[in-house]
């Protein structure tokens, strides 16, 4: 059963409109990227909810008052390659966020994740770690990535994706119940090839124009 406290499926007209653009197989790469950029911004806004803040004094033209600054180290971890499409939205909000890379692809035959590149910044044990990947299908890639980051000391992890399958949500919540999920849509199911239905096809190929 879904842990509803740990998953946020964002319901917003702009997301509904832009997901339709992303799902449409006729959408060209340029239009796809623009819609992805807009949705990513909304996802990033929600992924950054409830982060530690600190009061700071600020002098307005009228008087002194209380202002705020973010009191957390933010590390973004895109799961390559498609996760790269969600990084800018977060660094636009948090320009000093550090970015680590986890290279992982899903083997077309076994459907299991295969690691090929790791470059993670030091100090993730004290950071809010935002793992980003457009798709949560079987959940294998997300679970492996998060398991690896925990083995490196990460304690505070959020996972952000565009589209998720119920199967992937269940697996991620079972293996990593502490990780909250921020998603633009929970789709119907996986098909026999473990693609999300109705989904949007292969996010990496559509972002990078490789088909
Ligand atoms: C896709 C997607 C996720 C993974 C999801 O990556 O971006 O990383 O598959 O599937 P899972 O939940 O079943 O593990 P893909 O293998 O297509 O690699 P790419 O990002 O390099 O295109």
PDB file of C-alpha atoms and ligand atoms in Angstrom:
ATOM      1  CA  UNK A   1       0.000   0.000   0.000  1.00  0.00           C
ATOM      2  CA  UNK A   2       1.185   3.527  -0.783  1.00  0.00           C
ATOM      3  CA  UNK A   3       2.519   5.623   2.083  1.00  0.00           C
ATOM      4  CA  UNK A   4       0.595   8.773   1.238  1.00  0.00           C
ATOM      5  CA  UNK A   5       2.532  10.866   3.744  1.00  0.00           C
ATOM      6  CA  UNK A   6       5.742  10.188   1.865  1.00  0.00           C
ATOM      7  CA  UNK A   7       4.542  10.845  -1.673  1.00  0.00           C
ATOM      8  CA  UNK A   8       3.416  14.058  -3.269  1.00  0.00           C
ATOM      9  CA  UNK A   9       1.697  13.825  -6.652  1.00  0.00           C
ATOM     10  CA  UNK A  10       1.447  17.435  -7.708  1.00  0.00           C
ATOM     11  CA  UNK A  11      -1.940  18.470  -9.018  1.00  0.00           C
ATOM     12  CA  UNK A  12      -1.558  21.691 -10.992  1.00  0.00           C
ATOM     13  CA  UNK A  13      -2.981  22.968 -14.296  1.00  0.00           C
ATOM     14  CA  UNK A  14       0.460  23.790 -15.713  1.00  0.00           C
ATOM     15  CA  UNK A  15       1.671  20.276 -14.925  1.00  0.00           C
ATOM     16  CA  UNK A  16      -1.432  18.749 -16.537  1.00  0.00           C
ATOM     17  CA  UNK A  17      -0.954  20.880 -19.663  1.00  0.00           C
ATOM     18  CA  UNK A  18       2.799  20.241 -19.897  1.00  0.00           C
ATOM     19  CA  UNK A  19       2.579  16.519 -19.178  1.00  0.00           C
ATOM     20  CA  UNK A  20       0.243  16.294 -22.162  1.00  0.00           C
ATOM     21  CA  UNK A  21       2.950  17.923 -24.296  1.00  0.00           C
ATOM     22  CA  UNK A  22       5.571  15.516 -22.944  1.00  0.00           C
ATOM     23  CA  UNK A  23       3.372  12.467 -23.471  1.00  0.00           C
ATOM     24  CA  UNK A  24       2.517  13.388 -27.071  1.00  0.00           C
ATOM     25  CA  UNK A  25       4.745  11.311 -29.353  1.00  0.00           C
ATOM     26  CA  UNK A  26       4.663  14.075 -31.985  1.00  0.00           C
ATOM     27  CA  UNK A  27       6.255  16.643 -29.647  1.00  0.00           C
ATOM     28  CA  UNK A  28       9.595  17.786 -31.039  1.00  0.00           C
ATOM     29  CA  UNK A  29      12.786  17.956 -28.947  1.00  0.00           C
ATOM     30  CA  UNK A  30      12.711  21.743 -28.602  1.00  0.00           C
ATOM     31  CA  UNK A  31       9.118  21.836 -27.383  1.00  0.00           C
ATOM     32  CA  UNK A  32       9.750  18.808 -25.140  1.00  0.00           C
ATOM     33  CA  UNK A  33      12.651  20.598 -23.446  1.00  0.00           C
ATOM     34  CA  UNK A  34      10.625  23.738 -22.811  1.00  0.00           C
ATOM     35  CA  UNK A  35       7.768  21.793 -21.218  1.00  0.00           C
ATOM     36  CA  UNK A  36      10.250  19.734 -19.189  1.00  0.00           C
ATOM     37  CA  UNK A  37      11.872  22.939 -17.948  1.00  0.00           C
ATOM     38  CA  UNK A  38       8.538  24.304 -16.732  1.00  0.00           C
ATOM     39  CA  UNK A  39       7.471  21.091 -14.995  1.00  0.00           C
ATOM     40  CA  UNK A  40      10.923  20.671 -13.437  1.00  0.00           C
ATOM     41  CA  UNK A  41      10.612  24.113 -11.882  1.00  0.00           C
ATOM     42  CA  UNK A  42       7.344  23.154 -10.192  1.00  0.00           C
ATOM     43  CA  UNK A  43       8.849  19.839  -9.046  1.00  0.00           C
ATOM     44  CA  UNK A  44      11.937  21.617  -7.689  1.00  0.00           C
ATOM     45  CA  UNK A  45       9.756  24.099  -5.785  1.00  0.00           C
ATOM     46  CA  UNK A  46       7.998  21.208  -4.047  1.00  0.00           C
ATOM     47  CA  UNK A  47      11.191  19.195  -3.519  1.00  0.00           C
ATOM     48  CA  UNK A  48      12.569  22.171  -1.580  1.00  0.00           C
ATOM     49  CA  UNK A  49       9.586  22.494   0.793  1.00  0.00           C
ATOM     50  CA  UNK A  50      10.301  22.449   4.522  1.00  0.00           C
ATOM     51  CA  UNK A  51      14.049  22.805   4.402  1.00  0.00           C
ATOM     52  CA  UNK A  52      15.897  24.286   7.390  1.00  0.00           C
ATOM     53  CA  UNK A  53      15.878  28.081   7.446  1.00  0.00           C
ATOM     54  CA  UNK A  54      17.620  30.652   9.573  1.00  0.00           C
ATOM     55  CA  UNK A  55      16.439  34.127  10.577  1.00  0.00           C
ATOM     56  CA  UNK A  56      18.620  36.991   9.405  1.00  0.00           C
ATOM     57  CA  UNK A  57      18.097  40.695   9.967  1.00  0.00           C
ATOM     58  CA  UNK A  58      17.333  42.745   6.870  1.00  0.00           C
ATOM     59  CA  UNK A  59      17.000  46.480   6.593  1.00  0.00           C
ATOM     60  CA  UNK A  60      14.218  47.578   4.264  1.00  0.00           C
ATOM     61  CA  UNK A  61      14.045  51.207   3.095  1.00  0.00           C
ATOM     62  CA  UNK A  62      11.605  51.694   6.006  1.00  0.00           C
ATOM     63  CA  UNK A  63      13.030  49.742   8.976  1.00  0.00           C
ATOM     64  CA  UNK A  64      14.818  46.633  10.207  1.00  0.00           C
ATOM     65  CA  UNK A  65      12.856  43.380   9.942  1.00  0.00           C
ATOM     66  CA  UNK A  66      13.393  39.629   9.969  1.00  0.00           C
ATOM     67  CA  UNK A  67      14.560  37.942   6.793  1.00  0.00           C
ATOM     68  CA  UNK A  68      15.464  34.332   6.079  1.00  0.00           C
ATOM     69  CA  UNK A  69      18.228  32.305   4.542  1.00  0.00           C
ATOM     70  CA  UNK A  70      18.406  28.644   3.687  1.00  0.00           C
ATOM     71  CA  UNK A  71      20.292  26.810   6.405  1.00  0.00           C
ATOM     72  CA  UNK A  72      20.952  23.530   4.620  1.00  0.00           C
ATOM     73  CA  UNK A  73      23.512  22.112   2.267  1.00  0.00           C
ATOM     74  CA  UNK A  74      21.742  20.886  -0.852  1.00  0.00           C
ATOM     75  CA  UNK A  75      23.230  18.202  -3.064  1.00  0.00           C
ATOM     76  CA  UNK A  76      21.522  17.224  -6.311  1.00  0.00           C
ATOM     77  CA  UNK A  77      22.133  13.764  -7.716  1.00  0.00           C
ATOM     78  CA  UNK A  78      20.844  13.178 -11.247  1.00  0.00           C
ATOM     79  CA  UNK A  79      20.659   9.555 -12.326  1.00  0.00           C
ATOM     80  CA  UNK A  80      22.293   9.722 -15.750  1.00  0.00           C
ATOM     81  CA  UNK A  81      21.466  10.351 -18.227  1.00  0.00           C
ATOM     82  CA  UNK A  82      17.852  11.463 -18.194  1.00  0.00           C
ATOM     83  CA  UNK A  83      18.136  12.905 -14.679  1.00  0.00           C
ATOM     84  CA  UNK A  84      20.274  15.705 -16.109  1.00  0.00           C
ATOM     85  CA  UNK A  85      17.065  17.210 -17.471  1.00  0.00           C
ATOM     86  CA  UNK A  86      15.913  18.049 -13.926  1.00  0.00           C
ATOM     87  CA  UNK A  87      19.127  19.556 -12.522  1.00  0.00           C
ATOM     88  CA  UNK A  88      18.853  23.139 -13.785  1.00  0.00           C
ATOM     89  CA  UNK A  89      15.472  23.651 -12.162  1.00  0.00           C
ATOM     90  CA  UNK A  90      17.026  22.981  -8.749  1.00  0.00           C
ATOM     91  CA  UNK A  91      20.255  24.913  -9.291  1.00  0.00           C
ATOM     92  CA  UNK A  92      18.185  27.883 -10.500  1.00  0.00           C
ATOM     93  CA  UNK A  93      16.656  27.995  -7.012  1.00  0.00           C
ATOM     94  CA  UNK A  94      19.832  26.936  -5.159  1.00  0.00           C
ATOM     95  CA  UNK A  95      22.761  28.306  -7.177  1.00  0.00           C
ATOM     96  CA  UNK A  96      25.368  26.923  -4.756  1.00  0.00           C
ATOM     97  CA  UNK A  97      23.930  23.391  -4.700  1.00  0.00           C
ATOM     98  CA  UNK A  98      26.588  20.813  -5.411  1.00  0.00           C
ATOM     99  CA  UNK A  99      25.825  18.230  -8.076  1.00  0.00           C
ATOM    100  CA  UNK A 100      26.905  14.598  -7.987  1.00  0.00           C
ATOM    101  CA  UNK A 101      26.446  12.197 -10.868  1.00  0.00           C
ATOM    102  CA  UNK A 102      25.348   8.584 -10.810  1.00  0.00           C
ATOM    103  CA  UNK A 103      25.554   6.877 -14.177  1.00  0.00           C
ATOM    104  CA  UNK A 104      23.034   4.097 -14.486  1.00  0.00           C
ATOM    105  CA  UNK A 105      21.157   2.568 -17.367  1.00  0.00           C
ATOM    106  CA  UNK A 106      18.509  -0.085 -17.381  1.00  0.00           C
ATOM    107  CA  UNK A 107      19.648  -3.195 -19.204  1.00  0.00           C
ATOM    108  CA  UNK A 108      17.187  -3.740 -22.059  1.00  0.00           C
ATOM    109  CA  UNK A 109      17.057  -7.493 -21.530  1.00  0.00           C
ATOM    110  CA  UNK A 110      17.185  -7.946 -17.753  1.00  0.00           C
ATOM    111  CA  UNK A 111      15.467  -4.579 -17.031  1.00  0.00           C
ATOM    112  CA  UNK A 112      17.900  -4.241 -14.093  1.00  0.00           C
ATOM    113  CA  UNK A 113      20.010  -1.123 -13.478  1.00  0.00           C
ATOM    114  CA  UNK A 114      23.678  -1.214 -14.469  1.00  0.00           C
ATOM    115  CA  UNK A 115      26.115   1.301 -12.920  1.00  0.00           C
ATOM    116  CA  UNK A 116      28.710   2.926 -15.159  1.00  0.00           C
ATOM    117  CA  UNK A 117      29.772   6.200 -13.509  1.00  0.00           C
ATOM    118  CA  UNK A 118      29.937   7.575  -9.976  1.00  0.00           C
ATOM    119  CA  UNK A 119      31.063  11.040  -8.897  1.00  0.00           C
ATOM    120  CA  UNK A 120      29.538  12.141  -5.603  1.00  0.00           C
ATOM    121  CA  UNK A 121      30.605  15.240  -3.648  1.00  0.00           C
ATOM    122  CA  UNK A 122      32.066  14.864  -0.146  1.00  0.00           C
ATOM    123  CA  UNK A 123      29.881  15.647   2.825  1.00  0.00           C
ATOM    124  CA  UNK A 124      26.596  14.133   1.664  1.00  0.00           C
ATOM    125  CA  UNK A 125      26.048  12.836   5.223  1.00  0.00           C
ATOM    126  CA  UNK A 126      25.098  16.337   6.365  1.00  0.00           C
ATOM    127  CA  UNK A 127      23.244  17.391   3.223  1.00  0.00           C
ATOM    128  CA  UNK A 128      19.717  17.279   1.912  1.00  0.00           C
ATOM    129  CA  UNK A 129      20.223  14.981  -1.063  1.00  0.00           C
ATOM    130  CA  UNK A 130      17.796  15.455  -3.948  1.00  0.00           C
ATOM    131  CA  UNK A 131      17.914  12.475  -6.294  1.00  0.00           C
ATOM    132  CA  UNK A 132      16.354  13.296  -9.652  1.00  0.00           C
ATOM    133  CA  UNK A 133      15.295  11.102 -12.557  1.00  0.00           C
ATOM    134  CA  UNK A 134      12.324  11.692 -14.881  1.00  0.00           C
ATOM    135  CA  UNK A 135      11.089   8.099 -14.641  1.00  0.00           C
ATOM    136  CA  UNK A 136      10.353   5.748 -11.745  1.00  0.00           C
ATOM    137  CA  UNK A 137       9.415   2.552 -13.583  1.00  0.00           C
ATOM    138  CA  UNK A 138      10.291  -0.707 -11.791  1.00  0.00           C
ATOM    139  CA  UNK A 139      12.086   1.402  -9.189  1.00  0.00           C
ATOM    140  CA  UNK A 140      15.307  -0.594  -9.643  1.00  0.00           C
ATOM    141  CA  UNK A 141      17.450   2.417 -10.613  1.00  0.00           C
ATOM    142  CA  UNK A 142      16.091   4.668  -7.856  1.00  0.00           C
ATOM    143  CA  UNK A 143      16.446   1.984  -5.175  1.00  0.00           C
ATOM    144  CA  UNK A 144      20.008   1.146  -6.225  1.00  0.00           C
ATOM    145  CA  UNK A 145      20.978   4.816  -6.405  1.00  0.00           C
ATOM    146  CA  UNK A 146      19.491   5.599  -2.998  1.00  0.00           C
ATOM    147  CA  UNK A 147      20.984   2.447  -1.444  1.00  0.00           C
ATOM    148  CA  UNK A 148      24.387   3.498  -2.741  1.00  0.00           C
ATOM    149  CA  UNK A 149      24.005   7.067  -1.453  1.00  0.00           C
ATOM    150  CA  UNK A 150      23.018   5.742   1.986  1.00  0.00           C
ATOM    151  CA  UNK A 151      26.114   3.505   1.964  1.00  0.00           C
ATOM    152  CA  UNK A 152      28.096   6.719   1.405  1.00  0.00           C
ATOM    153  CA  UNK A 153      26.472   8.304   4.464  1.00  0.00           C
ATOM    154  CA  UNK A 154      23.444  10.161   3.062  1.00  0.00           C
ATOM    155  CA  UNK A 155      20.682  10.345   5.670  1.00  0.00           C
ATOM    156  CA  UNK A 156      18.239  12.869   4.305  1.00  0.00           C
ATOM    157  CA  UNK A 157      17.115  11.979   0.791  1.00  0.00           C
ATOM    158  CA  UNK A 158      14.203  13.060  -1.390  1.00  0.00           C
ATOM    159  CA  UNK A 159      13.436  11.533  -4.792  1.00  0.00           C
ATOM    160  CA  UNK A 160      11.936  13.667  -7.560  1.00  0.00           C
ATOM    161  CA  UNK A 161      10.585  12.324 -10.817  1.00  0.00           C
ATOM    162  CA  UNK A 162       8.246  13.338 -13.603  1.00  0.00           C
ATOM    163  CA  UNK A 163       6.290  10.143 -14.017  1.00  0.00           C
ATOM    164  CA  UNK A 164       6.078   7.126 -11.771  1.00  0.00           C
ATOM    165  CA  UNK A 165       4.526   3.685 -12.039  1.00  0.00           C
ATOM    166  CA  UNK A 166       2.674   2.254  -9.036  1.00  0.00           C
ATOM    167  CA  UNK A 167       5.118  -0.675  -9.070  1.00  0.00           C
ATOM    168  CA  UNK A 168       8.123   1.654  -8.733  1.00  0.00           C
ATOM    169  CA  UNK A 169       6.474   3.702  -6.001  1.00  0.00           C
ATOM    170  CA  UNK A 170       5.733   0.513  -4.038  1.00  0.00           C
ATOM    171  CA  UNK A 171       9.290  -0.786  -4.383  1.00  0.00           C
ATOM    172  CA  UNK A 172      10.869   2.507  -3.415  1.00  0.00           C
ATOM    173  CA  UNK A 173       8.570   2.938  -0.422  1.00  0.00           C
ATOM    174  CA  UNK A 174       9.231  -0.614   0.714  1.00  0.00           C
ATOM    175  CA  UNK A 175      13.024  -0.438   0.390  1.00  0.00           C
ATOM    176  CA  UNK A 176      13.448   3.175   1.464  1.00  0.00           C
ATOM    177  CA  UNK A 177      10.440   4.206   3.550  1.00  0.00           C
ATOM    178  CA  UNK A 178      12.287   7.277   4.838  1.00  0.00           C
ATOM    179  CA  UNK A 179      12.622   8.792   1.339  1.00  0.00           C
ATOM    180  CA  UNK A 180       9.852  11.114   0.238  1.00  0.00           C
ATOM    181  CA  UNK A 181       8.797  11.053  -3.407  1.00  0.00           C
ATOM    182  CA  UNK A 182       7.795  14.130  -5.360  1.00  0.00           C
ATOM    183  CA  UNK A 183       6.207  13.317  -8.712  1.00  0.00           C
ATOM    184  CA  UNK A 184       4.129  15.010 -11.383  1.00  0.00           C
ATOM    185  CA  UNK A 185       2.101  11.865 -12.115  1.00  0.00           C
ATOM    186  CA  UNK A 186       1.497   8.337 -10.922  1.00  0.00           C
ATOM    187  CA  UNK A 187       0.577   6.494 -14.095  1.00  0.00           C
ATOM    188  CA  UNK A 188      -1.453   3.327 -14.563  1.00  0.00           C
ATOM    189  CA  UNK A 189       1.075   0.492 -14.688  1.00  0.00           C
ATOM    190  CA  UNK A 190       4.135  -1.012 -16.359  1.00  0.00           C
ATOM    191  CA  UNK A 191       3.752  -2.925 -19.614  1.00  0.00           C
ATOM    192  CA  UNK A 192       5.433  -6.234 -20.455  1.00  0.00           C
ATOM    193  CA  UNK A 193       8.626  -4.352 -21.412  1.00  0.00           C
ATOM    194  CA  UNK A 194       8.592  -2.500 -18.068  1.00  0.00           C
ATOM    195  CA  UNK A 195       7.746   0.798 -19.730  1.00  0.00           C
ATOM    196  CA  UNK A 196       5.397   3.132 -17.890  1.00  0.00           C
ATOM    197  CA  UNK A 197       1.842   3.138 -19.334  1.00  0.00           C
ATOM    198  CA  UNK A 198       0.707   5.549 -20.677  1.00  0.00           C
ATOM    199  CA  UNK A 199       4.047   7.233 -19.878  1.00  0.00           C
ATOM    200  CA  UNK A 200       5.973   9.311 -22.356  1.00  0.00           C
ATOM    201  CA  UNK A 201       8.347   6.752 -23.877  1.00  0.00           C
ATOM    202  CA  UNK A 202      12.077   6.844 -23.130  1.00  0.00           C
ATOM    203  CA  UNK A 203      12.698  10.132 -21.319  1.00  0.00           C
ATOM    204  CA  UNK A 204      16.447  10.166 -22.058  1.00  0.00           C
ATOM    205  CA  UNK A 205      15.919   9.684 -25.771  1.00  0.00           C
ATOM    206  CA  UNK A 206      13.240  12.377 -25.865  1.00  0.00           C
ATOM    207  CA  UNK A 207      15.304  14.912 -23.887  1.00  0.00           C
ATOM    208  CA  UNK A 208      18.464  14.364 -25.897  1.00  0.00           C
ATOM    209  CA  UNK A 209      16.914  13.627 -29.286  1.00  0.00           C
ATOM    210  CA  UNK A 210      18.585  10.248 -29.644  1.00  0.00           C
ATOM    211  CA  UNK A 211      15.886   8.368 -31.471  1.00  0.00           C
TER     212      UNK A 211
HETATM  213  C1  LIG B   1      15.417   5.199 -17.497  1.00  0.00           C
HETATM  214  C2  LIG B   1      15.027   6.275 -16.503  1.00  0.00           C
HETATM  215  C3  LIG B   1      15.419   5.678 -15.174  1.00  0.00           C
HETATM  216  C4  LIG B   1      15.163   4.215 -15.387  1.00  0.00           C
HETATM  217  C5  LIG B   1      13.821   3.886 -14.790  1.00  0.00           C
HETATM  218  O1  LIG B   1      16.761   5.299 -17.774  1.00  0.00           O
HETATM  219  O2  LIG B   1      15.610   7.524 -16.778  1.00  0.00           O
HETATM  220  O3  LIG B   1      16.788   5.900 -14.842  1.00  0.00           O
HETATM  221  O4  LIG B   1      15.125   3.981 -16.802  1.00  0.00           O
HETATM  222  O5  LIG B   1      13.596   2.525 -14.828  1.00  0.00           O
HETATM  223  P1  LIG B   1      13.543   1.629 -13.536  1.00  0.00           P
HETATM  224  O6  LIG B   1      12.700   2.344 -12.500  1.00  0.00           O
HETATM  225  O7  LIG B   1      12.865   0.369 -14.031  1.00  0.00           O
HETATM  226  O8  LIG B   1      14.934   1.362 -13.054  1.00  0.00           O
HETATM  227  P2  LIG B   1      17.438   4.580 -19.038  1.00  0.00           P
HETATM  228  O9  LIG B   1      17.863   3.178 -18.704  1.00  0.00           O
HETATM  229  O10 LIG B   1      16.517   4.676 -20.212  1.00  0.00           O
HETATM  230  O11 LIG B   1      18.772   5.374 -19.230  1.00  0.00           O
HETATM  231  P3  LIG B   1      19.021   6.851 -19.798  1.00  0.00           P
HETATM  232  O12 LIG B   1      18.634   7.793 -18.693  1.00  0.00           O
HETATM  233  O13 LIG B   1      20.481   6.838 -20.044  1.00  0.00           O
HETATM  234  O14 LIG B   1      18.205   7.043 -21.039  1.00  0.00           O
END
